[in-house]
Short mmCIF file of C-alpha atoms and ligand atoms in Angstrom, two decimals:
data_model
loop_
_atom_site.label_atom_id
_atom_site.label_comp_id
_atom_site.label_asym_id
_atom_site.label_seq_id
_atom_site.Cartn_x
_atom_site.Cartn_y
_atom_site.Cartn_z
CA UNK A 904 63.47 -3.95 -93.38
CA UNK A 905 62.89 -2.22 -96.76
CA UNK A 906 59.84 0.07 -96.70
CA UNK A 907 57.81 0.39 -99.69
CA UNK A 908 54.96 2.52 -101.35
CA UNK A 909 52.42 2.37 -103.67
CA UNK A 910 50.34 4.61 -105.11
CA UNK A 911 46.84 4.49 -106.66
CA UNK A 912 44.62 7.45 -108.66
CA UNK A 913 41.21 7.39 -107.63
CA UNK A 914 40.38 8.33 -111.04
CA UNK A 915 38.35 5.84 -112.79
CA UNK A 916 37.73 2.59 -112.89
CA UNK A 917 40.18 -0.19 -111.96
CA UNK A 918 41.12 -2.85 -113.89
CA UNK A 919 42.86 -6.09 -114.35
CA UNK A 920 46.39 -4.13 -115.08
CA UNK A 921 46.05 -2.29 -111.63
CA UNK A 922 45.31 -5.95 -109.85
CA UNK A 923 48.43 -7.59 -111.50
CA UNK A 924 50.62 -4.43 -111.97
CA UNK A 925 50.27 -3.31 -108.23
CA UNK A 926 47.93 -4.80 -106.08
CA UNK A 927 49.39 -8.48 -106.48
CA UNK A 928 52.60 -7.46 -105.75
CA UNK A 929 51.43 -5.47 -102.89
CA UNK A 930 49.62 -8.43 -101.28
CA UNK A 931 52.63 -10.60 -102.35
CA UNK A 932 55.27 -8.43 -100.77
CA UNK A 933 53.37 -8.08 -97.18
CA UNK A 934 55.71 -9.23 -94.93
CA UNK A 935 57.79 -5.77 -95.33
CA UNK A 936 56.33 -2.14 -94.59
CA UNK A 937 54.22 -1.22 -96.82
CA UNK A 938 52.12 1.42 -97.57
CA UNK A 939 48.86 1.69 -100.04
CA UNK A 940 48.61 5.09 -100.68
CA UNK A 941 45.63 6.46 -102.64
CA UNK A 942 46.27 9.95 -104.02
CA UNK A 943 43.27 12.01 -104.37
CA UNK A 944 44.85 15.06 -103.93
CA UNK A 945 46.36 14.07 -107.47
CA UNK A 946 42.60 13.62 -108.63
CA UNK A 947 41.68 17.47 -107.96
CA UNK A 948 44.43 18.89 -110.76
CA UNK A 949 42.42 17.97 -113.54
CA UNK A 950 38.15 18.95 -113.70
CA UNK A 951 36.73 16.92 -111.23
CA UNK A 952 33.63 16.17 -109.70
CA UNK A 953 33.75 16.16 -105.94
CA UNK A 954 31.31 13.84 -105.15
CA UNK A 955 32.65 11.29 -107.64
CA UNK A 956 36.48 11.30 -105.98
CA UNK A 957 34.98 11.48 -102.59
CA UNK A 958 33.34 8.14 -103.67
CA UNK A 959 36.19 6.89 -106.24
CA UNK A 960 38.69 6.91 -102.86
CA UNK A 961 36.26 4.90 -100.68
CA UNK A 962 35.98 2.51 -104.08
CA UNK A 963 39.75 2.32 -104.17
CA UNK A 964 40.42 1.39 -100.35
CA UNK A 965 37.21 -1.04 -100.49
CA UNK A 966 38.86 -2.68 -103.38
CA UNK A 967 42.60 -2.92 -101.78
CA UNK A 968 40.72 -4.68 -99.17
CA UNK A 969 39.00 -6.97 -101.04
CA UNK A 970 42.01 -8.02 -103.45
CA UNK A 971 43.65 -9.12 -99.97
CA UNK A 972 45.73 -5.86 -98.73
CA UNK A 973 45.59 -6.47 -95.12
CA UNK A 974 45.24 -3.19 -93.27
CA UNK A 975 47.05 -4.87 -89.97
CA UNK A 976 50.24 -5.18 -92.59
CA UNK A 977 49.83 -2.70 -94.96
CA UNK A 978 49.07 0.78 -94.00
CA UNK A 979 46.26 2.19 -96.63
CA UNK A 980 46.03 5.26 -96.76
CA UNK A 981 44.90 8.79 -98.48
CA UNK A 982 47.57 11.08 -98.84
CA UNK A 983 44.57 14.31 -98.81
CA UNK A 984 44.03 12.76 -95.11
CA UNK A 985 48.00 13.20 -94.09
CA UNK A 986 48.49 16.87 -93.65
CA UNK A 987 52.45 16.27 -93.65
CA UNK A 988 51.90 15.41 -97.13
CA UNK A 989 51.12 18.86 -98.35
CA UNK A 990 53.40 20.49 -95.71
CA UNK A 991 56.49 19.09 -97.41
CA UNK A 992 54.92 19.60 -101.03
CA UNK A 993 55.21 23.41 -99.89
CA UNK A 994 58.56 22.67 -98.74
CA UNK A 995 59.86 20.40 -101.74
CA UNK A 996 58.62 22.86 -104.34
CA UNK A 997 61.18 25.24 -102.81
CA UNK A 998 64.30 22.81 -104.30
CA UNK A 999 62.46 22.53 -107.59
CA UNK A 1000 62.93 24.33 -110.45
CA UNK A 1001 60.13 25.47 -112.45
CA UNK A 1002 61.85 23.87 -115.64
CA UNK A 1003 61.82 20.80 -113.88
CA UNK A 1004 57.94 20.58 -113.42
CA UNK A 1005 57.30 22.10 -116.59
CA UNK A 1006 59.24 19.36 -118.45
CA UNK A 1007 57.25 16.22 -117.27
CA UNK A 1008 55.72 14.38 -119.80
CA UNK A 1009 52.40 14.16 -118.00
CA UNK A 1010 52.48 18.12 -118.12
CA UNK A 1011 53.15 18.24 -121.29
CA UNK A 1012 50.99 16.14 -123.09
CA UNK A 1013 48.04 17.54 -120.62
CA UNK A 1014 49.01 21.24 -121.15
CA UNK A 1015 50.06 20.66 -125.15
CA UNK A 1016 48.11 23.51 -127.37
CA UNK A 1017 47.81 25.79 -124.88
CA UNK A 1018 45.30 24.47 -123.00
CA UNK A 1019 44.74 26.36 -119.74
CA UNK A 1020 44.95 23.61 -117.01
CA UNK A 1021 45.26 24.12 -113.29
CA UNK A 1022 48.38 25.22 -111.28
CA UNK A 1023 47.96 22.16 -109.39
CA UNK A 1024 48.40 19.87 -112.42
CA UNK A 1025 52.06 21.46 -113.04
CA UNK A 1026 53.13 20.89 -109.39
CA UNK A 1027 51.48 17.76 -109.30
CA UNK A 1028 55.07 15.70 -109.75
CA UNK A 1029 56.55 17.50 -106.91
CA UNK A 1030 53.61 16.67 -104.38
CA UNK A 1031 54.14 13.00 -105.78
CA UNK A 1032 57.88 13.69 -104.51
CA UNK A 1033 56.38 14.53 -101.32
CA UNK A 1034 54.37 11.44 -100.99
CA UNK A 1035 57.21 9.15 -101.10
CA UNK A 1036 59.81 11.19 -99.16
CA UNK A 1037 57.28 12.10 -95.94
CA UNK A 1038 57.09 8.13 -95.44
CA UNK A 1039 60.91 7.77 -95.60
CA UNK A 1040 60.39 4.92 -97.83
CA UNK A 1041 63.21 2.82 -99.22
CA UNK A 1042 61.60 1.15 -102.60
CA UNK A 1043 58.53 2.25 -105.04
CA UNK A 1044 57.39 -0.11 -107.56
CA UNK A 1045 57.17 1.63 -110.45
CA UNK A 1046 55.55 1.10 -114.21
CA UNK A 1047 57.79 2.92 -117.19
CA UNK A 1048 54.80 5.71 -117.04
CA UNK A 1049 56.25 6.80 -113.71
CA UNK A 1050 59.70 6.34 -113.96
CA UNK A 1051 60.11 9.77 -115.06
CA UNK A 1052 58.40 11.07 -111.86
CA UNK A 1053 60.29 9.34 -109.12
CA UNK A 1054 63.36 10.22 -110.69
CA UNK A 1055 62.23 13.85 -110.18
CA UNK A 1056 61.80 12.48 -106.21
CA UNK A 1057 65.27 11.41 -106.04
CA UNK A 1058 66.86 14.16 -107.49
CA UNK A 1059 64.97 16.39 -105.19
CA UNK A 1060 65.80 14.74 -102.25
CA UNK A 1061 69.50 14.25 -103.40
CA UNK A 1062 69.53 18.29 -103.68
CA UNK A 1063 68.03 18.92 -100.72
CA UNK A 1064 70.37 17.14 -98.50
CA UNK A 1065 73.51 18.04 -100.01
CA UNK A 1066 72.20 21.63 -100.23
CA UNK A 1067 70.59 21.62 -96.23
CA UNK A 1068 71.77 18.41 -94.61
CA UNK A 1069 71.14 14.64 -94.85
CA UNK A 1070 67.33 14.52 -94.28
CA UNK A 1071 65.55 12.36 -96.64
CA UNK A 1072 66.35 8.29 -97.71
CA UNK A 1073 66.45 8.58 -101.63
CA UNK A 1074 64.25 5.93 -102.58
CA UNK A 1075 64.93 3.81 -105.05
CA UNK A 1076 62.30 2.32 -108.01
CA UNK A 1077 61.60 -1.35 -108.39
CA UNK A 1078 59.79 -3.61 -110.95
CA UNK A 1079 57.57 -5.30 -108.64
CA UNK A 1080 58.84 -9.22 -108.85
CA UNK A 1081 55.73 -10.87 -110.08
CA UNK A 1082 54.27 -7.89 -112.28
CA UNK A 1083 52.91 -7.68 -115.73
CA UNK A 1084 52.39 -5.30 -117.56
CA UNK A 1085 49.02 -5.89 -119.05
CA UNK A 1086 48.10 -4.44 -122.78
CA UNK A 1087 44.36 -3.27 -123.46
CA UNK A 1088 42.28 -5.74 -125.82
CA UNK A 1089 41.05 -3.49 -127.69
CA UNK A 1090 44.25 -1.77 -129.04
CA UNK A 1091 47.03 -3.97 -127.60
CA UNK A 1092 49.79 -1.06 -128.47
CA UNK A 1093 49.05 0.20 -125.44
CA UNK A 1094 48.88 -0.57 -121.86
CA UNK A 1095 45.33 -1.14 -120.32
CA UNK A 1096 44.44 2.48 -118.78
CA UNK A 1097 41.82 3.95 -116.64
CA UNK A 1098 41.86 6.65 -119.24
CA UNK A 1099 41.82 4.93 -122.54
CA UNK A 1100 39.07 6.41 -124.27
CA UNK A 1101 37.45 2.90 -124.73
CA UNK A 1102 36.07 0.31 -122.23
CA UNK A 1103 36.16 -2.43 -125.03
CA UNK A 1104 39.94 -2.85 -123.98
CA UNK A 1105 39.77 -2.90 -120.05
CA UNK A 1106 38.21 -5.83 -117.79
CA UNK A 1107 36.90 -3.57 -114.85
CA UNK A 1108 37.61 -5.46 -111.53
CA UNK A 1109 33.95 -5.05 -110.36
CA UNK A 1110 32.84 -5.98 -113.97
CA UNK A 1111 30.10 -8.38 -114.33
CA UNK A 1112 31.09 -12.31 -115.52
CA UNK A 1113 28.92 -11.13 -118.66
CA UNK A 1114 30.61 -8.40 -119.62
CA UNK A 1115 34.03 -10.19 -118.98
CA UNK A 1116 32.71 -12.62 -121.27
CA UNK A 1117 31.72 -10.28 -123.90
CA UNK A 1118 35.17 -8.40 -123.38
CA UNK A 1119 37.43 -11.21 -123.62
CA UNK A 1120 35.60 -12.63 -126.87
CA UNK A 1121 36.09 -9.52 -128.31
CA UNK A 1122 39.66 -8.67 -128.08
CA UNK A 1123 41.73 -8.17 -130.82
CA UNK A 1124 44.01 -10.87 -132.08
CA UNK A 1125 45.42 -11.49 -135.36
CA UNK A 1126 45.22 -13.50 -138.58
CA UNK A 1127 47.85 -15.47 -138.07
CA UNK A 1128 45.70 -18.02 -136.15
CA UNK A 1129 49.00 -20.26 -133.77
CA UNK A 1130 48.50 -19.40 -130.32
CA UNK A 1131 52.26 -18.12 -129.43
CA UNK A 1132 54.03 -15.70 -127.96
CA UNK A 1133 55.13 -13.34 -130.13
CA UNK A 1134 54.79 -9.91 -128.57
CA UNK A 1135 55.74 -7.89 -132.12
CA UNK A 1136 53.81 -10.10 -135.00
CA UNK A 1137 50.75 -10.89 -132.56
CA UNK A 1138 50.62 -9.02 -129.89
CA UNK A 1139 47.00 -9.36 -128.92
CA UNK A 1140 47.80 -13.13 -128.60
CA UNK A 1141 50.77 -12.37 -126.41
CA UNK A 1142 48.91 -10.69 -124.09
CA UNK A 1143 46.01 -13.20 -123.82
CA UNK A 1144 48.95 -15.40 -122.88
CA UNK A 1145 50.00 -13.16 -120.29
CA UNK A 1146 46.63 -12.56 -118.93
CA UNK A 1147 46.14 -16.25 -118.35
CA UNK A 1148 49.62 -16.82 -117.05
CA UNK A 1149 49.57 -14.18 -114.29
CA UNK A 1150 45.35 -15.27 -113.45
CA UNK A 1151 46.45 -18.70 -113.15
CA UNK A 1152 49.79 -18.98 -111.90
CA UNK A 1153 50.98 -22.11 -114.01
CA UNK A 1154 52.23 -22.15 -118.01
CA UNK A 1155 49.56 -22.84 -120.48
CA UNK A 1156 48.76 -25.81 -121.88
CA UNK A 1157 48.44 -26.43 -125.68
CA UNK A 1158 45.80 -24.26 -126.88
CA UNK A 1159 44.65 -24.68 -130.65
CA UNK A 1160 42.44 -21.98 -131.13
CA UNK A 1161 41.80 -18.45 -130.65
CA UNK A 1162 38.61 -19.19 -129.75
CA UNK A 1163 39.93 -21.98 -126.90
CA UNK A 1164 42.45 -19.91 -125.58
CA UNK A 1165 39.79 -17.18 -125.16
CA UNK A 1166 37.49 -19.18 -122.81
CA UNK A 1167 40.71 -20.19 -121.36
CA UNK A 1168 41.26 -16.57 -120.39
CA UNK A 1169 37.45 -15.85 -119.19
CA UNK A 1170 37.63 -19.07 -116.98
CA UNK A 1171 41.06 -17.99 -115.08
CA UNK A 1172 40.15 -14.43 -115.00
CA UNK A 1173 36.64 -14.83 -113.60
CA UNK A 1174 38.71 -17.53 -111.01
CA UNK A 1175 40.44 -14.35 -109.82
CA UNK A 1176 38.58 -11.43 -109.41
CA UNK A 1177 34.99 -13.61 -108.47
CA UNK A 1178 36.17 -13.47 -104.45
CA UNK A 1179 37.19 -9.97 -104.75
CA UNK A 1180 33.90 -9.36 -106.11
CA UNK A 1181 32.03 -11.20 -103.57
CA UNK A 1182 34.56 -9.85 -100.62
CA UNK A 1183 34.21 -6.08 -102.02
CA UNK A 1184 29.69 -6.66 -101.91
CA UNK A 1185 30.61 -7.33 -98.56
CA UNK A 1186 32.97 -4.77 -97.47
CA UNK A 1187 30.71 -2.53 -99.39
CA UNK A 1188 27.43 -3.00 -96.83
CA UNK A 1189 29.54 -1.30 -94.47
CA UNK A 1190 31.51 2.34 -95.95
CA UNK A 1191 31.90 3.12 -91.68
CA UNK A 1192 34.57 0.23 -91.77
CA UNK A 1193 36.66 1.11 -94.92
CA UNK A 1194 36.87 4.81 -93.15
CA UNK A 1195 37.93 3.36 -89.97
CA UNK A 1196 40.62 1.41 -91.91
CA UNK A 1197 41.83 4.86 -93.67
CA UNK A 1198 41.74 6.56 -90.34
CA UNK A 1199 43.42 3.68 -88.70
CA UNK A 1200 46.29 3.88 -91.41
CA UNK A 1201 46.70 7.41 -91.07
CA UNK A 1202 47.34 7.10 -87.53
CA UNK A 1203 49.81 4.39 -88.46
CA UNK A 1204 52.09 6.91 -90.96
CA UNK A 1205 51.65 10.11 -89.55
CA UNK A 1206 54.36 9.99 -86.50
CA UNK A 1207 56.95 8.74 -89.06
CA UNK A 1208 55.97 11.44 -91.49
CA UNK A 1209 55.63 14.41 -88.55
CA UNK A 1210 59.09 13.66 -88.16
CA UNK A 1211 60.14 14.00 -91.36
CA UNK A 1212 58.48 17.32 -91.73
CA UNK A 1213 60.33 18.30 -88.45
CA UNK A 1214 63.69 17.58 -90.14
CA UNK A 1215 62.79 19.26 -92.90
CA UNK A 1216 61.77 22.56 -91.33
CA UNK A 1217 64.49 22.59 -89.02
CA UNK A 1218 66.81 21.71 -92.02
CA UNK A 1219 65.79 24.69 -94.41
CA UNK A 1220 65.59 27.42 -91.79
CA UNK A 1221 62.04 27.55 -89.72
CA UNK A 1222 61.42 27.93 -86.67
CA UNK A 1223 59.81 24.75 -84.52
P1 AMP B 1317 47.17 4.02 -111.92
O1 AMP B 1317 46.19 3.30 -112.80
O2 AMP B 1317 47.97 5.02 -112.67
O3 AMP B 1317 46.56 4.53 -110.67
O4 AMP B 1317 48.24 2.91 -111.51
C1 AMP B 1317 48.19 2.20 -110.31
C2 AMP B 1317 49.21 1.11 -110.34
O5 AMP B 1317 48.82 0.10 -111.29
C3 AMP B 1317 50.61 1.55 -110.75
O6 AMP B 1317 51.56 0.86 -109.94
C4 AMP B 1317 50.72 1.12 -112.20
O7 AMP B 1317 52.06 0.86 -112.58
C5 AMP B 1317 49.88 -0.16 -112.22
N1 AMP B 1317 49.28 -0.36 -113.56
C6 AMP B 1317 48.43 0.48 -114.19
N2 AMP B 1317 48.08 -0.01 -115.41
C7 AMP B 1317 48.74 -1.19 -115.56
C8 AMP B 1317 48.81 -2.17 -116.61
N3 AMP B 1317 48.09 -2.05 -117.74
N4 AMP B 1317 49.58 -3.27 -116.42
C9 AMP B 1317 50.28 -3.41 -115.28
N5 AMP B 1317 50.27 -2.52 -114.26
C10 AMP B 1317 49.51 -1.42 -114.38
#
C-alpha cells in the first residue's frame, strides 16, 4: 500500500492551518503507512534556543497525539532521533549541486541582503530530501510552500539512480484529500503561519476559548457586509467560511451577519480543538509516555531506513 510522510517544524506554535492542512488528513488517511515526522534537525539552521526545541518537539508529538494520530498506525517520529537520516543527507548532498540549494526560495528570502546565516540553513532542502527518501515513501502531502522542495527530492533521487543504480522510489506530492488551506485573520493575503509576525491572525491549538473568542471577533472582514464566498472581493469572509466548513464538516446555513457567522465560527472551532485540549492536559501529566511513543516509532522506521542507507552506500562506492 502507498506509504506516506509528513512533516512538522517544531518551530512555534501550532495552529488551526497545521490541524486542517496536515494533521486531519493524517488521522483521516490512517489506514495506509504513514509516518509523522517532526524535523528538529530543520529547527537548529536558524538561531535557536535549545531548550525551547527540545521542548517545542515533545509539544509537537504530544499534540499529534492528542489531535488523534495513533502511534500503533502512524509511526511519529523525530528525524534528529534517526541517525540514517543524516547519513544519507551526507550522501544526497553528494548528487546536489550547490546552485541547486542556493536557488530555493526559503534560502533566498532567509539569506537576502547578505545576511550571514548558517551552513545548515543552505543544505537544509537536501536533508529534507533525505527525510523522505530514507523512508522509501511513495506520497508527501504537500502545501504550494513546499512544492519547490520535494521537487528538489525527486530530482535528486531521479539522478542518483540513473547515475548509480535504481535505489530510491521517487515520491510523488499530493494535496491531501480533505485539506484547506487556511488564511490568517488578521491579514487574510496570506496563509496562517507559525512565523507571521502577528498572533492576531493565528488560533493557537492550545489557545484558550477566550482568546479564540477574542481572535475570531477580531478578524478582518470587509465592508461589503453578504456573507459569501468570494475569495478575491472578500476574502476574510471566504475564509471564515472555510474555517467553519472544514470545523464542522457540513455546508453552512444562511448566515446574515458578520457578526452571526463569527460566533458561528467560535462555536465549531472551540467543538474541535476542546478534546484535543483536554486529551493533550492529559498526555501532558506524563512527558515519559510521549518519549516512549518517539522511541517506539523510531524503532518502527529505522530497519526500513538502515536499508536504504545500505543501498545507498553500496550504490555510490563504500565499503559495508
Ligand atoms: P509547518 O507549519 O511548516 O510545520 O507545516 C506543517 C504542515 O501544516 C504542512 O503540511 C503544511 O502544509 C500545513 N500547513 C501549514 N500552514 C497551513 C495553513 N495555513 N493552511 C493549511 N495547511 C497548513
Amino acid at each position: 500500500m502507498t506509504r506516506r510522510l509528513t512533516g512538522f517544524q517544531p518551530t512555534g506554535k501550532l495552529h488551526l492551518g497545521n490541524l486542517i492542512g496536515a494533521m486531519r488528513p493524517l488521522v483521516q488517511a490512517q489506514d495506509r503507512p504513514s509516518i509523522a515526522m517532526i524535523a528538529d534537525l530543520h529547527a537548529l539552521t536558524v538561531e535557536h534556543d535549545p531548550a525551547q526545541v527540545r521542548a517545542n518537539t515533545l509539544q509537537v508529538a504530544t499534540v499529534l497525539l492528542a489531535a488523534g494520530v495513533d502511534p500503533d498506525r502512524t509511526a511519529i517520529i523525530a528525524n534528529s532521533q534517526v541517525p540514517e537520516h543524516t547519513e544519507l543527507h551526507y550522501l544526497l548532498e553528494c548528487v546536489t549541486g550547490h546552485g541547486e540549494a542556493a536557488r530555493m526560495i526559503q534560502f533566498k528570502e532567509k539569506s537576502a541582503g547578505g545576511k550571514n546565516v548558517r551552513l545548515s540553513l543552505l543544505t537544509y532542502p537536501v536533508l529534507m530530501a533525505a527525510d523522505i527518501l530514507v523512508h522509501d515513501v511513495e506520497q508527501v502531502p504537500v502545501g504550494d510552500d513546499q512544492s519547490q522542495h520535494l521537487e528538489l527530492a525527486r530530482t535528486v533521487a531521479t539522478r542518483f539512480n540513473s547515475r548509480y543504480g535504481e535505489t530510491f522510489t521517487v515520491p510523488e506530492g499530493v494535496r491531501p484529500e480533505s485539506a484547506a488551506r487556511i488564511m490568517d485573520l488578521a491579514d487574510p493575503a496570506r496563509k496562517m503561519s507559525k512565523s507571521s509576525p502577528s498572533a492576531a491572525g493565528r488560533i493557537g491549538l492550545l489557545d484558550p476559548p477566550d482568546v479564540i473568542r477574542r481572535t475570531i471577533a477580531r478578524a478582518v472582514t470587509d465592508t461589503v457586509g453578504v456573507v459569501r464566498e468570494d475569495p478575491i472581493g472578500q476574502p476574510g469572509v471566504t475564509n471564515l467560511l472555510a474555517i467553519l466548513r472544514a470545523c464542522s464538516d457540513r455546508e453552512p446555513g444562511e448566515l446574515t451577519s458578520y457578526g452571526q457567522l463569527k460566533r458561528e465560527v467560535t462555536d465549531a472551532v472551540d467543538a474541535v480543538l476542546a478534546p484535543i485540549r483536554a486529551r493533550y492536559a492529559e498526555l501532558s501529566e506524563d512527558p515519559g509516555h510521549v518519549r516512549k511513543i518517539l522511541a517506539e516509532g523510531r524503532a518502527w522506521v529505522r530497519p526500513r531506513a538502515a536499508e536504504t542507507v545500505r543501498r545507498t552506500r553500496a550504490a555510490i562506492g563504500l565499503l559495508d
